[in-house]
Short mmCIF file of C-alpha atoms in Angstrom, two decimals:
data_model
loop_
_atom_site.label_atom_id
_atom_site.label_comp_id
_atom_site.label_asym_id
_atom_site.label_seq_id
_atom_site.Cartn_x
_atom_site.Cartn_y
_atom_site.Cartn_z
CA SER A 674 29.59 29.58 -75.75
CA SER A 675 29.55 27.58 -78.61
CA LEU A 676 27.29 24.70 -76.86
CA HIS A 677 24.96 27.55 -75.21
CA THR A 678 24.42 29.00 -78.22
CA ARG A 679 23.51 25.33 -79.62
CA LEU A 680 21.01 24.91 -77.40
CA ALA A 681 19.63 27.32 -78.04
CA PHE A 682 19.38 26.79 -80.83
CA GLU A 683 17.92 23.47 -80.55
CA LEU A 684 15.25 24.80 -77.93
CA ALA A 685 14.07 27.02 -80.43
CA CYS A 686 14.26 24.87 -83.61
CA LEU A 687 12.19 22.13 -81.19
CA LEU A 688 9.63 24.17 -79.97
CA THR A 689 8.98 26.22 -83.17
CA SER A 690 9.22 25.35 -87.05
CA PHE A 691 11.64 28.18 -87.34
CA CYS A 692 15.84 27.25 -87.45
CA PRO A 693 17.56 29.53 -88.83
CA SER A 694 20.13 29.53 -91.71
CA GLU A 695 23.36 29.97 -89.62
CA PHE A 696 22.03 26.42 -87.05
CA HIS A 697 22.67 24.69 -89.71
CA THR A 698 25.16 25.35 -91.02
CA LYS A 699 26.91 24.90 -87.90
CA PHE A 700 25.70 22.37 -86.14
CA PRO A 701 24.43 19.82 -88.71
CA THR A 702 24.14 16.66 -87.18
CA ALA A 703 22.32 18.64 -84.48
CA VAL A 704 18.82 19.18 -86.99
CA ALA A 705 19.06 15.31 -88.45
CA ARG A 706 18.38 14.29 -84.67
CA MET A 707 15.76 16.96 -84.06
CA SER A 708 13.90 16.66 -87.16
CA ASP A 709 14.08 12.28 -86.31
CA GLN A 710 12.66 13.20 -82.81
CA VAL A 711 9.64 15.53 -83.96
CA LEU A 712 9.02 12.23 -86.97
CA GLY A 713 9.86 10.04 -84.28
CA PHE A 714 6.77 12.60 -81.33
CA SER A 715 5.00 12.10 -84.43
CA VAL A 716 4.39 9.09 -85.02
CA LEU A 717 4.04 8.04 -81.69
CA ILE A 718 0.84 10.81 -81.48
CA LEU A 719 -0.87 9.81 -83.99
CA SER A 720 -0.05 5.87 -83.08
CA VAL A 721 -2.04 7.01 -79.32
CA LEU A 722 -4.80 8.45 -81.76
CA GLY A 723 -5.17 5.86 -84.01
CA PHE A 724 -5.43 3.48 -80.26
CA ALA A 725 -7.65 5.27 -78.86
CA TYR A 726 -9.98 5.39 -81.54
CA TYR A 727 -10.30 1.75 -82.21
CA THR A 728 -10.17 1.13 -79.02
CA ALA A 729 -13.44 3.75 -78.80
CA TRP A 730 -15.00 1.96 -82.03
CA VAL A 731 -14.81 -1.27 -80.78
CA LEU A 732 -16.18 -1.41 -76.57
CA ILE A 733 -18.43 2.45 -76.82
CA THR A 734 -19.99 1.13 -79.91
CA PRO A 735 -22.17 -2.28 -78.77
CA PHE A 736 -23.01 -0.76 -76.18
CA ALA A 737 -24.90 2.98 -77.41
CA GLU A 738 -28.10 2.83 -79.54
CA GLU A 739 -27.81 2.83 -82.83
CA ASP A 740 -29.81 6.65 -82.75
CA HIS A 741 -27.26 7.73 -80.48
CA PHE A 742 -25.00 10.43 -81.97
CA ILE A 743 -20.74 8.58 -80.81
CA GLN A 744 -22.38 6.02 -83.45
CA THR A 745 -22.12 9.34 -85.99
CA LEU A 746 -18.27 9.71 -84.90
CA PHE A 747 -17.45 6.31 -86.56
CA PRO A 748 -17.91 3.85 -89.71
CA PRO A 749 -19.94 0.12 -88.48
CA ARG A 750 -19.17 -1.87 -86.52
CA GLY A 751 -18.12 -4.95 -89.20
CA TYR A 752 -15.22 -3.41 -90.54
CA ALA A 753 -13.65 -2.92 -86.81
CA VAL A 754 -12.89 -6.48 -88.11
CA LEU A 755 -12.65 -6.74 -92.00
CA ILE A 756 -10.08 -2.94 -91.65
CA PRO A 757 -7.46 -5.53 -89.28
CA ALA A 758 -7.55 -7.97 -90.66
CA TYR A 759 -7.43 -6.91 -94.41
CA ALA A 760 -3.84 -5.41 -92.78
CA GLY A 761 -2.72 -7.81 -92.08
CA VAL A 762 -3.16 -9.89 -94.57
CA LEU A 763 -1.34 -7.45 -96.68
CA LEU A 764 1.70 -6.65 -94.30
CA CYS A 765 1.57 -10.76 -94.81
CA THR A 766 1.83 -10.39 -98.53
CA MET A 767 4.43 -7.04 -98.15
CA VAL A 768 6.53 -10.00 -96.11
CA ALA A 769 6.46 -12.33 -97.76
CA GLY A 770 7.25 -11.23 -101.67
CA PHE A 771 10.20 -8.73 -99.89
CA ILE A 772 11.62 -12.66 -98.61
CA GLY A 773 10.74 -13.59 -101.95
CA LEU A 774 12.87 -10.64 -103.69
CA VAL A 775 15.59 -11.34 -101.49
CA MET A 776 15.76 -15.35 -102.77
CA LEU A 777 15.50 -14.49 -105.72
CA ARG A 778 18.30 -12.27 -105.64
CA SER A 779 20.42 -14.14 -103.10
CA SER A 780 20.04 -16.95 -105.65
CA LYS A 781 21.33 -14.79 -109.77
CA GLN A 782 24.05 -13.43 -107.61
CA ALA A 783 24.34 -17.30 -105.90
CA SER A 784 25.03 -18.55 -109.95
CA LYS A 785 27.00 -15.64 -111.35
CA GLN A 786 29.55 -16.49 -107.82
CA ALA A 787 29.41 -20.28 -109.35
#
């Protein structure tokens, strides 16, 4: 009966955003797991939509005429190269900065131990 109740509450929380208060006290790990699943599903959907939009932007707009209505749905084509390039430079800068920060902290800890 407890398993049946838990599954019913999990299904209710998954299908709707309504979670009864007693569910949180009875099954705290299930709530955390479900919120992770909802977050993962949301990220997946956003990624697929973003990829579809970018692919349509790069592959469809070059073949559409300049005055076609589909051109109004997308930014200028030059940004299709600039945005990923800037994002890549920003990502590399952040990764290099993180690695540098870790190296500085580890060298300070090593000098304190010596």
